mmCIF file with all atom_site columns, C-alpha atoms in Angstrom:
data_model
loop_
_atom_site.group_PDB
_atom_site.id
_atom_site.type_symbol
_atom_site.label_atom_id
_atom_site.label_alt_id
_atom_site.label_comp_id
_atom_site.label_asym_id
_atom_site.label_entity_id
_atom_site.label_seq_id
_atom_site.pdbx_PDB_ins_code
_atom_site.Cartn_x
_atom_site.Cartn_y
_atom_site.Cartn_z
_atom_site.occupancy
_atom_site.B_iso_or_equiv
_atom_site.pdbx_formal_charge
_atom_site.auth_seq_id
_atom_site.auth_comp_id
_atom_site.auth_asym_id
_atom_site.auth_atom_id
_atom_site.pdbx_PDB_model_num
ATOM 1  C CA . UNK A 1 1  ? 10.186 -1.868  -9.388  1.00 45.00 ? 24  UNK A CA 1
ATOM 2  C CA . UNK A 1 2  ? 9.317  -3.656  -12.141 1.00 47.00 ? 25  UNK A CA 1
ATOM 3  C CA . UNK A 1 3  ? 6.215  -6.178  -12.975 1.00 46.00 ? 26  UNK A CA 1
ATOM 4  C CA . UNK A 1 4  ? 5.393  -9.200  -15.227 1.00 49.00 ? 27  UNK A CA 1
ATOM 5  C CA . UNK A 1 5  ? 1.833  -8.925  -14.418 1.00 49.00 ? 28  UNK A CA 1
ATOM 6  C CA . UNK A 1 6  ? 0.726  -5.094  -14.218 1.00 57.00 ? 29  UNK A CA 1
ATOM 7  C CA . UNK A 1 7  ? -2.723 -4.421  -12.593 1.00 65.00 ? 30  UNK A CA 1
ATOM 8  C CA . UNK A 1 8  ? -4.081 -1.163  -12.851 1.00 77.00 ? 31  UNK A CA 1
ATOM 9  C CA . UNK A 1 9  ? -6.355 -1.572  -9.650  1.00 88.00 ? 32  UNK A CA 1
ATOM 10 C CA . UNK A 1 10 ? -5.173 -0.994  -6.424  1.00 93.00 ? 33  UNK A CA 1
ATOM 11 C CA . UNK A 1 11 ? -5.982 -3.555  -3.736  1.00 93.00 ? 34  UNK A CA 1
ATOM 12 C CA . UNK A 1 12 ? -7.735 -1.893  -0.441  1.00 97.00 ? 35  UNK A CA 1
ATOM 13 C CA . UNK A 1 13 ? -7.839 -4.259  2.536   1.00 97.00 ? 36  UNK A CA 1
ATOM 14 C CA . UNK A 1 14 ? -7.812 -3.498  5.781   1.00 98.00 ? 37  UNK A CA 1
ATOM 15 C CA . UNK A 1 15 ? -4.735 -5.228  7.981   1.00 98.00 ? 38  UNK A CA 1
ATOM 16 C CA . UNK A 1 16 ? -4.485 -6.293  11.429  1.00 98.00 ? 39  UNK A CA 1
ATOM 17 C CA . UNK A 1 17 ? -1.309 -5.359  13.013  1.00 99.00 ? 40  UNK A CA 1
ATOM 18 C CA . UNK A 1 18 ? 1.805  -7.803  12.271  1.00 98.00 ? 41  UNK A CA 1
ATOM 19 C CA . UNK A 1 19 ? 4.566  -8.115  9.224   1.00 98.00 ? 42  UNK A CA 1
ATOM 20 C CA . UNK A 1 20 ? 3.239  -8.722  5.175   1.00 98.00 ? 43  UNK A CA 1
ATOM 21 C CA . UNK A 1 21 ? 5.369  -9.524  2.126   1.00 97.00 ? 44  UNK A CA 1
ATOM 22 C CA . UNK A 1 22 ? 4.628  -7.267  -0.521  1.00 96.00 ? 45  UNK A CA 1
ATOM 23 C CA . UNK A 1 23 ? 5.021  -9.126  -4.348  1.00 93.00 ? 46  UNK A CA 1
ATOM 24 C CA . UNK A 1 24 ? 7.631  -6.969  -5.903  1.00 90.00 ? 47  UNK A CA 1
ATOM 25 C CA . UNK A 1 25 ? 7.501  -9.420  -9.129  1.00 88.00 ? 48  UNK A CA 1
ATOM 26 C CA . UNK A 1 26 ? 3.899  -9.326  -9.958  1.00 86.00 ? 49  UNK A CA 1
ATOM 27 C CA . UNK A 1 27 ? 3.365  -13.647 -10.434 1.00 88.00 ? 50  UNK A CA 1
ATOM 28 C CA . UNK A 1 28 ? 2.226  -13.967 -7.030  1.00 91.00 ? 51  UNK A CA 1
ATOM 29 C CA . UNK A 1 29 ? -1.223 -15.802 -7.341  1.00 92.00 ? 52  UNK A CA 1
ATOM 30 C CA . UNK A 1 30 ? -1.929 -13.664 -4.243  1.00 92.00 ? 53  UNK A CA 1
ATOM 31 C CA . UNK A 1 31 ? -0.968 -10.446 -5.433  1.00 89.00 ? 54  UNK A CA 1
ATOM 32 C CA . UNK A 1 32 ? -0.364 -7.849  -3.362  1.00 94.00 ? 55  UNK A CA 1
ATOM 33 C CA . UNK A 1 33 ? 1.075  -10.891 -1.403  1.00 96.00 ? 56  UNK A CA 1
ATOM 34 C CA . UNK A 1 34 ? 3.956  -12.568 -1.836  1.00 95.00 ? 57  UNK A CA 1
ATOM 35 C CA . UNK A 1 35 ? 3.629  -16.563 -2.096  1.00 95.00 ? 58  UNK A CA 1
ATOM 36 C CA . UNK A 1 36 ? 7.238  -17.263 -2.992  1.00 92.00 ? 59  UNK A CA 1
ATOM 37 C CA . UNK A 1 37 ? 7.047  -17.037 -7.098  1.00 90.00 ? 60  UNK A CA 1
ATOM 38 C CA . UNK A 1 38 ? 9.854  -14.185 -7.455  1.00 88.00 ? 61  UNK A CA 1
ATOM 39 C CA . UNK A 1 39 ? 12.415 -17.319 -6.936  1.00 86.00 ? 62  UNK A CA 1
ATOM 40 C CA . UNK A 1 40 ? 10.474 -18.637 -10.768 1.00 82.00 ? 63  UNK A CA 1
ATOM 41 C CA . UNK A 1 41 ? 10.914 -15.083 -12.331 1.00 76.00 ? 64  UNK A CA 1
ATOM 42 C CA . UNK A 1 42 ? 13.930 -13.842 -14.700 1.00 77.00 ? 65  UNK A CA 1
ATOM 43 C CA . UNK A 1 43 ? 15.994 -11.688 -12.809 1.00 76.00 ? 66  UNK A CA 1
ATOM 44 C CA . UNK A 1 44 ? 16.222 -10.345 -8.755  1.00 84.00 ? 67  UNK A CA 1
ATOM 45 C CA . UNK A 1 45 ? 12.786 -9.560  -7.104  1.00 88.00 ? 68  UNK A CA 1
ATOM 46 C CA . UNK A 1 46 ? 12.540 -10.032 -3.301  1.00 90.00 ? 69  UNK A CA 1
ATOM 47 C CA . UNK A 1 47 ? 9.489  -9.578  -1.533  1.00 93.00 ? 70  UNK A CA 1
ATOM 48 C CA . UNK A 1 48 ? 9.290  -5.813  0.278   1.00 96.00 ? 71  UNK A CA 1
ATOM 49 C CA . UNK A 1 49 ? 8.266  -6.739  3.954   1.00 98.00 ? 72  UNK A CA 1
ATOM 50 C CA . UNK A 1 50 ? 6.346  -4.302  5.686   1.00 98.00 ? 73  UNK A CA 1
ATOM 51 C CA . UNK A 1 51 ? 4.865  -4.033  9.271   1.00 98.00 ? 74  UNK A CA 1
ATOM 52 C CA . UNK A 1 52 ? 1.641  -2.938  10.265  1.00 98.00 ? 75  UNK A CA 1
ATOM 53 C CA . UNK A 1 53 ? 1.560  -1.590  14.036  1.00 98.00 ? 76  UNK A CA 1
ATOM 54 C CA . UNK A 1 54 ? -2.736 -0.812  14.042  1.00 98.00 ? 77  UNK A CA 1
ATOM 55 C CA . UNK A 1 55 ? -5.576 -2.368  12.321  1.00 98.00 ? 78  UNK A CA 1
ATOM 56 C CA . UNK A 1 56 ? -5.825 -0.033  8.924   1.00 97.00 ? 79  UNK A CA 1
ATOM 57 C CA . UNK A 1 57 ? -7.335 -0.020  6.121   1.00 98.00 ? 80  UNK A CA 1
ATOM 58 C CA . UNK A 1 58 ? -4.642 0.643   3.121   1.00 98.00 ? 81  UNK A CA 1
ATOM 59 C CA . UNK A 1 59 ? -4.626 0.742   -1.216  1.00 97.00 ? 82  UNK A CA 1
ATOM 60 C CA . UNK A 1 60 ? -1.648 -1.362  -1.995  1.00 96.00 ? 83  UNK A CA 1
ATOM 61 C CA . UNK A 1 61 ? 0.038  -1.003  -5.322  1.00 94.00 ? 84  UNK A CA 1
ATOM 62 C CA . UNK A 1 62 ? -0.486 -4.258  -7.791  1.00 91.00 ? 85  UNK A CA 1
ATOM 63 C CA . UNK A 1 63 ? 0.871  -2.118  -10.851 1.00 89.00 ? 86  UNK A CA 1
ATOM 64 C CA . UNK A 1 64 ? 4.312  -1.909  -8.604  1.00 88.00 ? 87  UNK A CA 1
ATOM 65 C CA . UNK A 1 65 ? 5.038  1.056   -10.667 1.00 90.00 ? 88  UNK A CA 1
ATOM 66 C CA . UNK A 1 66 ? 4.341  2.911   -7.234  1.00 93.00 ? 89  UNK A CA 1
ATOM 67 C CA . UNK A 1 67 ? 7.363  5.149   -5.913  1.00 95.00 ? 90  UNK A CA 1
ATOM 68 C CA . UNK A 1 68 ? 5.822  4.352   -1.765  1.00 96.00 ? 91  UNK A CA 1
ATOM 69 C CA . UNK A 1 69 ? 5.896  0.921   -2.371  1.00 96.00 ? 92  UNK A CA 1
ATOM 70 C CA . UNK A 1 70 ? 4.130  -1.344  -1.202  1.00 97.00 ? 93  UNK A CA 1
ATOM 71 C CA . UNK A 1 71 ? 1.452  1.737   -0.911  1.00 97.00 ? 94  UNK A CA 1
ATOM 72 C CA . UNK A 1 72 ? -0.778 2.571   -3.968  1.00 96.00 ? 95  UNK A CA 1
ATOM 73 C CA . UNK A 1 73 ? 0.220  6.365   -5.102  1.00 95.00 ? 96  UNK A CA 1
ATOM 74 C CA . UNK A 1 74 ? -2.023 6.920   -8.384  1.00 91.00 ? 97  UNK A CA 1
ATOM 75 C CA . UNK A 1 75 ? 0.911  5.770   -10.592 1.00 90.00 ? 98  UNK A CA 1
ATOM 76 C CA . UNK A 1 76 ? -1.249 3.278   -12.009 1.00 88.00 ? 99  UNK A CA 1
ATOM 77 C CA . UNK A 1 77 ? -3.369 6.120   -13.391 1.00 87.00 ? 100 UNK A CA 1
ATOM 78 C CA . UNK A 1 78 ? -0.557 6.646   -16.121 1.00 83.00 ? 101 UNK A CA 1
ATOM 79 C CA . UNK A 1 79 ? -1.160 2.996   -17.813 1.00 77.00 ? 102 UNK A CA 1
#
């Protein structure tokens, strides 16, 4: 995955069950989120949906250099 806009923090939140759209482009102005701004960006992002079955507290990636997207796995440690 590749980002315009890398953040080297992870964002922890904790989710209620249901489906999320992961920002694979990094423009979202809700980053993690996706709010639709891939369709602005040079070249083909999609947002990576995800489902969440039980309330959870997760780190997800904002660097989206993560390789267990949209999950934070220290890869931002290497900026």
């Amino acid at each position: 995955m590749n980002s315009e806009n890398k953040n080297p923090t992870p964002h922890r939140i904790e989710l209620q069950p249901g489906l999320y759209s992961w920002c694979t482009c990094g423009l979202s102005q809700k980053n993690p989120f996706c709010d639709g701004s891939h369709h602005e960006a040079e070249g083909v992002f999609r947002s990576l949906k995800f489902e969440v079955t039980e309330t959870k507290t997760v780190s997800l990636c904002t660097c989206k250099l993560t390789s267990n997207p949209p999950f934070c796995d220290g890869s931002h440690k290497s900026l």
